[in-house]
Amino acid sequence: MKRSENKNKIRERKSILSFITIPVMVVVTLVCIIPFLYIIAMSFSSPAAIINNRVSLWPVNFNFDAYRSVFSYPNFFRAYGYTLIFTIGGTLISLAMMVLFAYPLSKEQLKGRKFIMKMVVFSMFFSGGLIPNYLLVSNLHLTGSIWAILLPFSINQFCLIILINFFKSIPAEIEEAAIIDGLGYFGILTRIVLPLSGPALATVGLYTAVFFWNSWFYPLIYLNSSQYPVMLLLRNIVNGSTLAVETGGSGAQFALSISVKSAVIIVSSLPLIVLYPFLQKYFVKGMTVGAVKE
Amino acid sequence: MQKSKGYRSSFRKYMGRYWQLYAMMLVPFCFLLVFKYGPMLGNILAFRRFKPLTGPYGVSWAEPPLRYFKQFLGQKQFWTAFRNTLIISIENLAVNFPIPVIFAILLNEVRSVHVRRFIQTVSYMPRFISTVVVISILSELLSPSTGLLNRLLSTVFGIPRIYYLNEPVYFRLLYILTDMWQFTGWTAIVYLAAITAISTELFEAARIDGASRFQQIIYITIPSIMPTIMTMLILSVGNLLVLGYEKVLLMQTPTNMAVSDIIDTYVYRLSLGATSPQYSLAAAIGLFNGLIGLILVSGANFLAKKITGSSIY
């Protein structure tokens, strides 16, 4: 008797909390999705529908005009090509550098390890500012070359620590057996450790790839305008059209520029948005592993 | 003599065994030296006169050595930027620190695993979008003629259309809201992990004692994740002055400069964004900012050691 009363009470209280939980979750989900839906709708709608405020979350007068003009934009494919070069090249170089650095640093018995670790951690908290970095890169004669993007960022301390922690978790017995079999550390790394490191490499590789894909500031200060990646192209388009608002360019042109801008947003984020749900688990893994201190 | 011989042979033995590990990290270590410690050394430019095409470290010592520091400390624009940095940072921390905690606790109340996973996936996604895209989307949503928000406000509530991105009053709010949009779900991961680590026996015992779900949150969940909250708080205070300058640069317009100019963008405007760059002055401001950051981080780490018994780094 008393028990069932209790149960009822619990159910009742639970529903009070869900009064808060359910609306919050619905709002969060909508807030995260609606901006994307809006941009997608804008990119497929006709300028007339946009200027008459008829587009909300669904395309009106569905058409591909915006995408057609994006793809015929003189520098679009070049910019996309540079984005791909920076992302793929930058990620490969960073992974190689960080693996080669992290593996020795995961060996507790290595002399000098502690000192180098301290150097790595210190460089996380104190660094040269913008100017020393810029002057270094320009004095190495890297400005105006893709290496200005590919080399300076190749060691990310956060990712390095993720890798070190992962390598530490590999049982030492496996390596000891390999050493007895006469395998050197290079052999152990390439034949034993790396094949075991898929998830860690995926996590670090994805972080790095996202960084390179999204970066626009360093390309802006280090590269010539003929080498700009797609994010910088988008920024320039956005800057251009905000100017059009202020100077009051013709209505139809302005509306077309909005749908073109939307199309560029979609095209430049598409690879991430499409691949993201499948790769999500690796990102999350990194976030929780990375919290472990060295 | 014999001792040193023994030492030498043991060194040889040690290197014989480990040389490959040292060889492996030779190139990455040089990268660390060149690309992290090189610029750190380059901070010396803050005390030296710069001449184009003569290397990153300047040509001669400034007279007096602290000349550039005196120069920016006397600038009104620097103090505006400093004040803006501080205000945005503190407001952002006050709003965006507690929200992921609340979000994580509420998300944990969602019973269905599938629904929870869906919400998680959706809420992490903005983290992976470039700031350029975020600000582009924002500018479209806020556009006075076609933007969704202005249409909603003007048709439903009759509020006049405003280009919010241009209005100084809304700059900080928009900075904080976009940060919230981008990072709430992502930051909540840490708290969710802490919540799932709480022993289920605690909740069962509380349930038997008749505690409601709300009481369970107050008396079990929050106290259990308190160490995580403290650690994250200390970390955020340590990184207080690290603002998303890329986002600020994108959001700056001539009209909102008075509130949107932060130290990083001021440095940029003095140097790379200027027609006649003042590298030494900019480097001095950068160094000043970096030193404050270092003090904050070390202080935060020291506090963490005192409070939680283990340092974060």
Coordinates of C-alpha atoms in Angstrom, one line a residue:
Chain A
M1 CA 0.0 0.0 0.0
K2 CA 2.6 2.5 1.1
R3 CA 4.9 1.3 -1.6
S4 CA 2.6 2.0 -4.4
E5 CA 1.9 5.4 -3.0
N6 CA 5.7 6.1 -3.1
K7 CA 5.9 4.9 -6.6
N8 CA 3.1 7.3 -7.7
K9 CA 4.9 10.1 -6.0
I10 CA 8.2 9.3 -7.8
R11 CA 6.4 9.2 -11.2
E12 CA 4.8 12.5 -10.4
R13 CA 8.0 14.2 -9.5
K14 CA 9.8 12.8 -12.5
S15 CA 7.2 14.4 -14.8
I16 CA 7.9 17.8 -13.2
L17 CA 11.6 17.6 -14.1
S18 CA 10.7 16.5 -17.6
F19 CA 8.7 19.7 -17.8
I20 CA 12.1 21.4 -18.0
T21 CA 14.1 18.7 -19.7
I22 CA 11.9 18.1 -22.7
P23 CA 11.5 21.8 -23.8
V24 CA 15.2 22.4 -23.2
M25 CA 16.2 19.5 -25.4
V26 CA 13.8 20.4 -28.1
V27 CA 15.0 24.0 -28.1
V28 CA 18.7 22.9 -28.2
T29 CA 18.1 20.6 -31.1
L30 CA 16.1 23.2 -33.1
V31 CA 18.7 25.9 -32.4
C32 CA 21.5 23.6 -33.7
I33 CA 19.6 22.5 -36.8
I34 CA 17.6 25.5 -37.9
P35 CA 20.5 27.7 -39.0
F36 CA 21.7 24.9 -41.3
L37 CA 18.2 24.3 -42.7
Y38 CA 17.8 28.0 -43.3
I39 CA 21.0 28.2 -45.2
I40 CA 20.2 25.2 -47.3
A41 CA 16.8 26.6 -48.1
M42 CA 18.3 30.0 -49.1
S43 CA 20.9 28.3 -51.4
F44 CA 18.2 26.5 -53.4
S45 CA 15.7 29.3 -53.6
S46 CA 15.2 31.9 -56.3
P47 CA 16.3 35.5 -55.7
A48 CA 12.7 36.7 -56.1
A49 CA 11.5 34.4 -53.3
I50 CA 14.3 35.5 -51.0
I51 CA 13.8 39.3 -51.5
N52 CA 10.1 38.9 -50.9
N53 CA 10.8 37.1 -47.6
R54 CA 9.1 33.9 -48.7
V55 CA 11.9 31.6 -47.8
S56 CA 12.1 30.2 -44.2
L57 CA 13.2 26.6 -43.7
W58 CA 12.2 25.1 -47.1
P59 CA 13.4 26.1 -50.5
V60 CA 11.0 28.2 -52.6
N61 CA 11.1 27.9 -56.4
F62 CA 13.7 25.2 -56.1
N63 CA 16.7 25.7 -58.4
F64 CA 20.4 25.2 -58.7
D65 CA 21.3 28.7 -60.0
A66 CA 23.3 29.6 -56.9
Y67 CA 25.4 26.4 -57.1
R68 CA 25.8 27.0 -60.8
S69 CA 27.3 30.4 -60.2
V70 CA 29.5 29.1 -57.4
F71 CA 30.9 26.5 -59.6
S72 CA 31.5 29.0 -62.4
Y73 CA 33.1 31.5 -60.0
P74 CA 36.5 32.0 -61.4
N75 CA 38.6 30.9 -58.4
F76 CA 36.3 28.5 -56.7
F77 CA 37.9 25.2 -57.8
R78 CA 41.3 26.6 -57.2
A79 CA 40.4 27.6 -53.7
Y80 CA 38.8 24.2 -53.1
G81 CA 42.0 22.6 -54.4
Y82 CA 44.1 24.6 -51.9
T83 CA 41.8 23.6 -49.1
L84 CA 42.3 19.9 -50.0
I85 CA 46.1 20.3 -50.3
F86 CA 46.3 22.0 -46.9
T87 CA 44.0 19.5 -45.3
I88 CA 45.5 16.3 -46.7
G89 CA 49.1 17.5 -46.7
G90 CA 48.9 19.2 -43.4
T91 CA 47.3 16.3 -41.7
L92 CA 49.8 13.8 -43.1
I93 CA 52.8 15.9 -42.1
S94 CA 51.4 16.6 -38.6
L95 CA 50.6 12.9 -38.1
A96 CA 54.0 11.8 -39.1
M97 CA 55.7 14.5 -36.9
M98 CA 53.5 13.7 -33.9
V99 CA 53.8 10.0 -34.1
L100 CA 57.6 10.2 -34.4
F101 CA 57.7 12.5 -31.4
A102 CA 55.1 10.8 -29.2
Y103 CA 56.4 7.3 -29.5
P104 CA 59.9 8.1 -27.9
L105 CA 58.2 10.4 -25.4
S106 CA 56.0 7.5 -24.3
K107 CA 59.0 5.5 -23.1
E108 CA 59.5 6.3 -19.4
Q109 CA 63.1 4.9 -19.4
L110 CA 64.3 7.3 -22.1
K111 CA 66.8 9.9 -20.7
G112 CA 65.8 13.5 -21.3
R113 CA 62.2 12.6 -21.8
K114 CA 61.0 14.6 -18.8
F115 CA 62.9 17.7 -20.0
I116 CA 61.4 17.5 -23.5
M117 CA 58.0 16.9 -22.0
K118 CA 58.4 20.1 -19.9
M119 CA 59.4 22.0 -23.1
V120 CA 56.3 20.7 -24.9
V121 CA 53.9 21.7 -22.0
F122 CA 55.6 25.1 -21.5
S123 CA 55.1 25.9 -25.1
M124 CA 51.4 25.4 -24.7
F125 CA 51.2 28.2 -22.2
F126 CA 53.7 30.7 -23.4
S127 CA 54.4 31.3 -27.1
G128 CA 55.5 33.9 -29.4
G129 CA 52.6 36.2 -30.3
L130 CA 51.4 36.9 -33.7
I131 CA 54.3 39.2 -34.7
P132 CA 57.2 36.9 -33.8
N133 CA 55.4 34.0 -35.6
Y134 CA 54.8 36.0 -38.7
L135 CA 58.4 37.4 -38.8
L136 CA 59.8 33.9 -38.3
V137 CA 57.8 32.4 -41.1
S138 CA 58.6 35.3 -43.4
N139 CA 62.3 35.1 -42.6
L140 CA 62.3 31.4 -43.4
H141 CA 61.0 32.6 -46.8
L142 CA 57.9 30.5 -46.4
T143 CA 55.4 33.3 -47.0
G144 CA 53.7 32.9 -50.3
S145 CA 54.3 29.2 -50.3
I146 CA 52.0 26.4 -49.2
W147 CA 54.7 25.3 -46.7
A148 CA 53.8 28.4 -44.6
I149 CA 50.6 26.5 -43.8
L150 CA 51.9 22.9 -43.9
L151 CA 54.9 23.2 -41.5
P152 CA 54.5 25.6 -38.6
F153 CA 51.4 24.0 -37.1
S154 CA 52.5 20.4 -37.5
I155 CA 53.1 19.8 -33.8
N156 CA 49.9 20.4 -31.7
Q157 CA 50.7 19.8 -28.1
F158 CA 47.2 18.7 -27.2
C159 CA 47.2 16.0 -29.9
L160 CA 50.7 15.0 -29.0
I161 CA 49.7 14.3 -25.4
I162 CA 46.7 12.2 -26.6
L163 CA 49.1 10.1 -28.7
I164 CA 51.7 9.8 -25.9
N165 CA 49.0 8.6 -23.5
F166 CA 47.8 6.1 -26.1
F167 CA 51.2 4.7 -26.7
K168 CA 51.8 4.4 -23.0
S169 CA 48.7 2.2 -22.8
I170 CA 50.2 -0.4 -25.2
P171 CA 51.5 -3.4 -23.1
A172 CA 55.3 -3.3 -22.8
E173 CA 55.5 -7.1 -23.2
I174 CA 54.6 -7.0 -26.9
E175 CA 57.5 -4.7 -27.5
E176 CA 59.9 -6.6 -25.3
A177 CA 59.2 -9.7 -27.3
A178 CA 59.9 -7.9 -30.5
I179 CA 63.2 -6.5 -29.2
I180 CA 64.3 -10.1 -28.3
D181 CA 63.4 -11.0 -31.8
G182 CA 65.9 -8.4 -33.0
L183 CA 63.5 -5.7 -34.1
G184 CA 64.6 -2.1 -33.7
Y185 CA 62.4 0.7 -32.5
F186 CA 61.6 1.9 -36.0
G187 CA 60.5 -1.7 -36.8
I188 CA 58.4 -1.9 -33.6
L189 CA 56.8 1.5 -34.4
T190 CA 55.8 0.7 -38.0
R191 CA 55.0 -3.0 -37.6
I192 CA 53.6 -3.4 -34.1
V193 CA 52.6 0.0 -32.6
L194 CA 51.0 1.7 -35.6
P195 CA 48.7 -1.2 -36.6
L196 CA 47.4 -1.1 -33.0
S197 CA 46.9 2.7 -33.0
G198 CA 44.0 3.1 -35.5
P199 CA 41.6 4.8 -33.1
A200 CA 44.2 7.2 -31.7
L201 CA 45.5 8.1 -35.1
A202 CA 41.9 8.7 -36.3
T203 CA 41.2 11.0 -33.4
V204 CA 44.3 13.1 -33.8
G205 CA 44.1 13.0 -37.6
L206 CA 40.5 14.3 -37.5
Y207 CA 41.3 17.1 -35.1
T208 CA 44.1 18.1 -37.4
A209 CA 42.1 17.8 -40.5
V210 CA 39.3 20.0 -39.1
F211 CA 41.9 22.6 -38.1
F212 CA 43.3 22.8 -41.6
W213 CA 40.0 22.7 -43.3
N214 CA 38.6 25.5 -41.3
S215 CA 41.7 27.8 -41.1
W216 CA 41.5 31.1 -42.9
F217 CA 43.5 33.5 -40.7
Y218 CA 47.0 32.1 -41.4
P219 CA 46.3 31.7 -45.1
L220 CA 45.3 35.4 -45.0
I221 CA 48.5 36.6 -43.5
Y222 CA 51.0 34.1 -45.1
L223 CA 49.7 33.5 -48.6
N224 CA 49.1 35.4 -51.8
S225 CA 45.5 35.9 -52.8
S226 CA 46.0 33.3 -55.6
Q227 CA 46.6 30.6 -53.0
Y228 CA 43.6 31.4 -50.8
P229 CA 41.6 28.3 -49.5
V230 CA 37.8 28.1 -49.7
M231 CA 37.2 29.5 -46.2
L232 CA 39.0 32.7 -47.1
L233 CA 37.1 32.9 -50.4
L234 CA 33.9 32.7 -48.3
R235 CA 35.1 35.4 -46.0
N236 CA 35.8 37.7 -49.0
I237 CA 32.4 36.9 -50.5
V238 CA 30.7 37.7 -47.2
N239 CA 32.7 40.9 -46.8
G240 CA 31.8 41.9 -50.3
S241 CA 28.0 41.4 -49.8
T242 CA 27.9 43.2 -46.4
L243 CA 29.3 46.1 -48.3
A244 CA 26.5 45.7 -50.9
V245 CA 24.0 46.1 -48.0
E246 CA 25.5 49.4 -46.9
T247 CA 25.8 50.8 -50.4
G248 CA 22.4 49.5 -51.4
G249 CA 23.2 47.5 -54.5
S250 CA 20.3 46.5 -56.7
G251 CA 17.7 44.2 -54.9
A252 CA 17.8 41.2 -57.3
Q253 CA 21.6 41.2 -57.3
F254 CA 21.7 41.4 -53.5
A255 CA 19.3 38.5 -53.3
L256 CA 21.3 36.4 -55.7
S257 CA 24.4 37.2 -53.6
I258 CA 22.6 35.8 -50.6
S259 CA 21.8 32.5 -52.2
V260 CA 25.3 32.3 -53.7
K261 CA 26.7 33.0 -50.2
S262 CA 24.5 30.2 -48.8
A263 CA 25.6 27.9 -51.5
V264 CA 29.3 28.6 -50.7
I265 CA 28.6 27.9 -47.0
I266 CA 27.0 24.6 -47.9
V267 CA 29.7 23.5 -50.4
S268 CA 32.6 24.5 -48.1
S269 CA 31.1 22.7 -45.0
L270 CA 29.6 19.7 -46.9
P271 CA 32.5 17.2 -46.4
L272 CA 32.4 17.9 -42.6
I273 CA 28.7 17.7 -42.3
V274 CA 28.4 14.5 -44.3
L275 CA 31.3 12.7 -42.7
Y276 CA 30.7 14.0 -39.2
P277 CA 28.1 11.6 -37.9
F278 CA 30.3 8.7 -38.8
L279 CA 33.4 10.1 -37.3
Q280 CA 31.9 11.6 -34.2
K281 CA 32.9 8.8 -31.9
Y282 CA 36.6 9.5 -32.5
F283 CA 36.3 13.2 -31.7
V284 CA 34.6 12.3 -28.4
K285 CA 37.2 9.8 -27.5
G286 CA 39.9 12.5 -28.0
M287 CA 38.0 14.9 -25.8
T288 CA 37.9 12.4 -22.9
V289 CA 41.4 11.0 -23.4
G290 CA 42.9 14.5 -23.8
A291 CA 41.7 15.4 -20.3
V292 CA 44.2 13.0 -18.8
K293 CA 47.3 14.9 -17.7
E294 CA 50.8 14.1 -18.7
Chain B
M1 CA 89.9 6.9 -15.0
Q2 CA 88.3 3.5 -14.8
K3 CA 85.1 5.0 -13.6
S4 CA 84.8 7.3 -16.6
K5 CA 85.6 4.4 -18.9
G6 CA 82.8 2.4 -17.3
Y7 CA 80.6 5.4 -17.7
R8 CA 81.5 5.7 -21.3
S9 CA 80.8 2.1 -22.0
S10 CA 77.5 2.2 -20.3
F11 CA 76.6 5.3 -22.3
R12 CA 77.6 3.4 -25.4
K13 CA 75.4 0.5 -24.3
Y14 CA 72.5 2.9 -23.6
M15 CA 72.8 4.6 -26.9
G16 CA 73.2 1.3 -28.7
R17 CA 69.9 0.3 -27.3
Y18 CA 68.0 3.6 -27.7
W19 CA 69.6 5.5 -30.5
Q20 CA 66.6 4.8 -32.8
L21 CA 64.2 6.5 -30.4
Y22 CA 66.4 9.6 -30.4
A23 CA 66.8 9.5 -34.1
M24 CA 63.0 9.3 -34.4
M25 CA 62.3 12.4 -32.6
L26 CA 65.1 14.5 -34.1
V27 CA 63.0 16.1 -36.8
P28 CA 59.9 16.8 -34.7
F29 CA 62.1 18.1 -31.9
C30 CA 63.7 20.5 -34.3
F31 CA 60.2 21.6 -35.4
L32 CA 59.3 22.3 -31.8
L33 CA 62.5 24.4 -31.4
V34 CA 62.0 26.3 -34.7
F35 CA 58.3 26.8 -34.7
K36 CA 57.4 27.1 -31.0
Y37 CA 60.6 28.2 -29.4
G38 CA 61.8 30.4 -32.3
P39 CA 58.8 32.7 -32.0
M40 CA 59.1 32.6 -28.2
L41 CA 62.7 34.0 -28.6
G42 CA 61.2 36.4 -31.1
N43 CA 59.4 38.2 -28.3
I44 CA 62.7 39.9 -27.8
L45 CA 61.6 42.2 -30.6
A46 CA 59.5 44.0 -28.0
F47 CA 62.7 45.5 -26.7
R48 CA 64.4 46.1 -30.0
R49 CA 64.1 48.3 -33.1
F50 CA 62.8 46.6 -36.2
K51 CA 64.1 47.2 -39.7
P52 CA 62.5 45.4 -42.7
L53 CA 64.5 42.6 -44.2
T54 CA 67.0 42.3 -41.3
G55 CA 65.6 39.2 -39.6
P56 CA 62.9 38.7 -36.9
Y57 CA 65.0 39.9 -33.9
G58 CA 65.5 43.5 -34.7
V59 CA 68.6 45.6 -35.4
S60 CA 69.4 47.3 -32.2
W61 CA 68.2 47.7 -28.6
A62 CA 65.4 50.2 -28.2
E63 CA 66.3 53.4 -26.2
P64 CA 65.2 53.1 -23.5
P65 CA 64.6 49.3 -23.6
L66 CA 61.0 49.6 -22.3
R67 CA 60.2 52.3 -24.9
Y68 CA 57.5 50.3 -26.7
F69 CA 55.9 49.2 -23.4
K70 CA 55.7 52.9 -22.3
Q71 CA 54.3 53.7 -25.7
F72 CA 51.4 51.4 -25.6
L73 CA 50.7 51.8 -21.9
G74 CA 50.1 55.5 -22.8
Q75 CA 47.7 54.8 -25.6
K76 CA 44.0 55.2 -25.1
Q77 CA 43.3 52.7 -27.8
F78 CA 45.3 50.0 -26.0
W79 CA 43.3 50.5 -22.8
T80 CA 40.0 50.4 -24.7
A81 CA 41.1 47.1 -26.2
F82 CA 42.3 45.8 -22.8
R83 CA 39.0 46.7 -21.2
N84 CA 37.0 45.1 -24.0
T85 CA 39.0 41.9 -23.8
L86 CA 38.4 41.8 -20.0
I87 CA 34.7 42.5 -20.2
I88 CA 34.0 40.0 -23.1
S89 CA 36.1 37.3 -21.3
I90 CA 34.4 37.7 -18.0
E91 CA 30.9 37.9 -19.4
N92 CA 31.5 35.0 -21.6
L93 CA 32.8 32.9 -18.7
A94 CA 29.9 33.9 -16.5
V95 CA 27.4 32.8 -19.1
N96 CA 29.1 30.0 -21.0
F97 CA 30.7 28.2 -18.0
P98 CA 27.5 27.1 -16.2
I99 CA 25.5 26.3 -19.3
P100 CA 27.3 23.2 -20.4
V101 CA 27.0 21.8 -16.8
I102 CA 23.2 22.4 -16.8
F103 CA 22.9 21.0 -20.3
A104 CA 24.9 17.8 -19.3
I105 CA 22.7 17.3 -16.3
L106 CA 19.5 17.7 -18.2
L107 CA 20.7 15.6 -21.1
N108 CA 21.4 12.8 -18.6
E109 CA 17.8 12.9 -17.6
V110 CA 16.8 11.9 -21.1
R111 CA 16.0 8.2 -20.6
S112 CA 16.0 7.0 -24.2
V113 CA 19.5 6.2 -25.3
H114 CA 18.6 6.8 -29.0
V115 CA 17.2 10.3 -28.3
R116 CA 20.1 11.2 -26.1
R117 CA 22.6 10.1 -28.8
F118 CA 20.7 12.1 -31.4
I119 CA 20.8 15.2 -29.3
Q120 CA 24.5 14.8 -28.6
T121 CA 25.3 14.3 -32.3
V122 CA 23.4 17.4 -33.2
S123 CA 24.7 19.6 -30.4
Y124 CA 28.4 18.7 -31.1
M125 CA 28.2 19.5 -34.8
P126 CA 28.6 23.3 -34.6
R127 CA 32.0 22.7 -32.9
F128 CA 33.4 21.5 -36.3
I129 CA 32.1 24.4 -38.4
S130 CA 34.6 27.1 -39.3
T131 CA 34.2 30.5 -37.6
V132 CA 33.9 32.0 -41.1
V133 CA 30.9 29.8 -41.7
V134 CA 29.4 30.6 -38.3
I135 CA 29.7 34.3 -38.8
S136 CA 28.4 34.0 -42.4
I137 CA 25.3 32.1 -41.2
L138 CA 24.9 34.7 -38.4
S139 CA 25.1 37.6 -40.9
E140 CA 22.4 35.9 -43.0
L141 CA 20.1 35.2 -40.1
L142 CA 20.4 38.8 -38.9
S143 CA 20.2 40.5 -42.3
P144 CA 17.7 43.4 -42.0
S145 CA 16.1 42.8 -45.4
T146 CA 15.9 39.0 -45.6
G147 CA 17.2 37.6 -42.3
L148 CA 15.0 35.2 -40.5
L149 CA 15.2 36.9 -37.1
N150 CA 14.3 40.4 -38.3
R151 CA 11.4 39.0 -40.3
L152 CA 10.1 37.1 -37.2
L153 CA 10.5 40.1 -34.9
S154 CA 9.0 42.6 -37.4
T155 CA 6.0 40.6 -38.5
V156 CA 5.1 39.0 -35.2
F157 CA 6.1 41.7 -32.7
G158 CA 6.4 44.7 -34.9
I159 CA 9.9 45.4 -33.9
P160 CA 11.8 47.6 -36.5
R161 CA 14.4 45.8 -38.6
I162 CA 17.9 46.3 -37.3
Y163 CA 21.3 45.0 -38.6
Y164 CA 22.3 43.6 -35.3
L165 CA 25.9 42.8 -36.4
N166 CA 26.5 46.6 -36.9
E167 CA 25.1 47.7 -33.6
P168 CA 27.7 48.1 -30.9
V169 CA 25.1 47.2 -28.2
Y170 CA 24.6 43.7 -29.5
F171 CA 28.3 42.9 -30.2
R172 CA 29.0 41.1 -26.9
L173 CA 25.7 39.4 -26.8
L174 CA 26.3 38.0 -30.3
Y175 CA 29.8 36.9 -29.4
I176 CA 28.5 35.0 -26.3
L177 CA 25.6 33.5 -28.1
T178 CA 27.7 32.2 -31.0
D179 CA 30.1 30.7 -28.5
M180 CA 27.2 29.1 -26.7
W181 CA 25.9 27.7 -30.0
Q182 CA 29.3 26.4 -31.0
F183 CA 30.6 24.9 -27.8
T184 CA 27.8 24.0 -25.3
G185 CA 27.3 20.5 -26.6
W186 CA 31.0 19.9 -26.9
T187 CA 32.0 21.1 -23.5
A188 CA 29.2 19.1 -21.9
I189 CA 31.0 15.9 -23.0
V190 CA 33.4 16.2 -20.1
Y191 CA 30.5 16.6 -17.6
L192 CA 28.5 13.8 -19.1
A193 CA 31.5 11.5 -18.7
A194 CA 31.8 12.6 -15.1
I195 CA 28.0 11.9 -14.5
T196 CA 28.1 8.5 -16.1
A197 CA 31.0 7.6 -13.8
I198 CA 28.9 8.1 -10.7
S199 CA 28.0 4.8 -9.1
T200 CA 24.4 3.8 -9.8
E201 CA 24.1 2.4 -6.3
L202 CA 24.0 6.0 -5.0
F203 CA 21.0 6.8 -7.1
E204 CA 19.3 3.5 -6.2
A205 CA 19.7 4.1 -2.5
A206 CA 18.3 7.7 -2.9
R207 CA 15.4 6.4 -4.8
I208 CA 14.6 3.9 -2.1
D209 CA 14.7 6.7 0.4
G210 CA 12.1 8.5 -1.7
A211 CA 14.3 11.2 -3.3
S212 CA 12.8 12.7 -6.4
R213 CA 14.9 13.0 -9.5
F214 CA 15.4 16.7 -8.8
Q215 CA 16.6 15.9 -5.3
Q216 CA 18.9 13.3 -6.8
I217 CA 20.5 16.0 -9.0
I218 CA 20.9 18.4 -6.1
Y219 CA 22.3 15.9 -3.6
I220 CA 24.1 13.3 -5.7
T221 CA 24.8 14.5 -9.3
I222 CA 26.1 17.9 -8.6
P223 CA 28.3 17.1 -5.5
S224 CA 29.7 14.1 -7.4
I225 CA 30.8 16.1 -10.5
M226 CA 32.0 19.0 -8.4
P227 CA 35.7 18.1 -8.8
T228 CA 35.3 18.1 -12.6
I229 CA 33.4 21.5 -12.4
M230 CA 36.2 22.9 -10.3
T231 CA 38.9 21.7 -12.6
M232 CA 37.1 23.1 -15.7
L233 CA 36.6 26.4 -13.9
I234 CA 40.2 26.7 -13.0
L235 CA 41.2 25.9 -16.6
S236 CA 38.8 28.5 -18.0
V237 CA 40.1 31.1 -15.6
G238 CA 43.6 30.2 -16.7
N239 CA 42.6 30.8 -20.3
L240 CA 40.5 33.8 -19.5
L241 CA 42.1 36.2 -21.9
V242 CA 42.3 33.7 -24.8
L243 CA 39.4 35.0 -26.9
G244 CA 38.4 33.8 -30.3
Y245 CA 40.1 36.6 -32.1
E246 CA 39.4 35.1 -35.4
K247 CA 35.7 35.4 -34.7
V248 CA 36.1 38.9 -33.4
L249 CA 38.0 39.9 -36.5
L250 CA 35.2 38.6 -38.6
M251 CA 32.5 40.4 -36.5
Q252 CA 34.3 43.7 -36.5
T253 CA 32.7 46.6 -38.4
P254 CA 33.7 50.2 -38.3
T255 CA 30.6 51.0 -36.3
N256 CA 31.2 48.5 -33.5
M257 CA 34.9 49.1 -33.1
A258 CA 34.5 50.8 -29.7
V259 CA 33.3 47.6 -28.1
S260 CA 34.8 45.0 -30.4
D261 CA 38.4 45.9 -30.5
I262 CA 40.3 43.4 -28.3
I263 CA 44.0 43.1 -27.6
D264 CA 44.6 40.6 -30.4
T265 CA 42.8 42.5 -33.0
Y266 CA 44.6 45.7 -31.9
V267 CA 47.9 43.9 -32.4
Y268 CA 46.8 42.8 -35.8
R269 CA 45.7 46.3 -36.8
L270 CA 49.0 47.8 -35.7
S271 CA 51.1 45.4 -37.6
L272 CA 49.9 43.0 -40.4
G273 CA 46.7 44.9 -41.0
A274 CA 48.4 48.3 -41.2
T275 CA 49.9 50.1 -44.2
S276 CA 53.0 51.1 -42.1
P277 CA 53.3 48.3 -39.6
Q278 CA 54.8 48.9 -36.1
Y279 CA 56.2 45.5 -35.4
S280 CA 58.1 46.3 -32.2
L281 CA 55.1 48.0 -30.6
A282 CA 52.8 45.1 -31.7
A283 CA 55.3 42.6 -30.4
A284 CA 55.5 44.4 -27.0
I285 CA 51.7 44.3 -26.7
G286 CA 51.7 40.6 -27.7
L287 CA 54.4 39.8 -25.1
F288 CA 52.4 41.7 -22.4
N289 CA 49.3 39.7 -23.2
G290 CA 51.2 36.5 -23.3
L291 CA 52.8 37.1 -19.9
I292 CA 49.4 37.9 -18.3
G293 CA 48.2 34.6 -19.8
L294 CA 51.1 32.7 -18.4
I295 CA 50.5 34.2 -14.9
L296 CA 46.9 33.3 -15.1
V297 CA 47.6 29.7 -16.1
S298 CA 50.3 29.2 -13.5
G299 CA 48.1 30.7 -10.9
A300 CA 45.2 28.5 -11.9
N301 CA 47.4 25.4 -11.8
F302 CA 48.7 26.4 -8.4
L303 CA 45.2 26.8 -7.1
A304 CA 44.2 23.4 -8.6
K305 CA 47.1 21.8 -6.7
K306 CA 45.9 23.4 -3.5
I307 CA 42.3 22.6 -3.9
T308 CA 42.1 19.3 -5.6
G309 CA 45.5 18.0 -4.6
S310 CA 46.7 17.4 -8.1
S311 CA 47.9 19.8 -10.7
I312 CA 46.2 19.9 -14.1
Y313 CA 49.4 20.0 -16.0

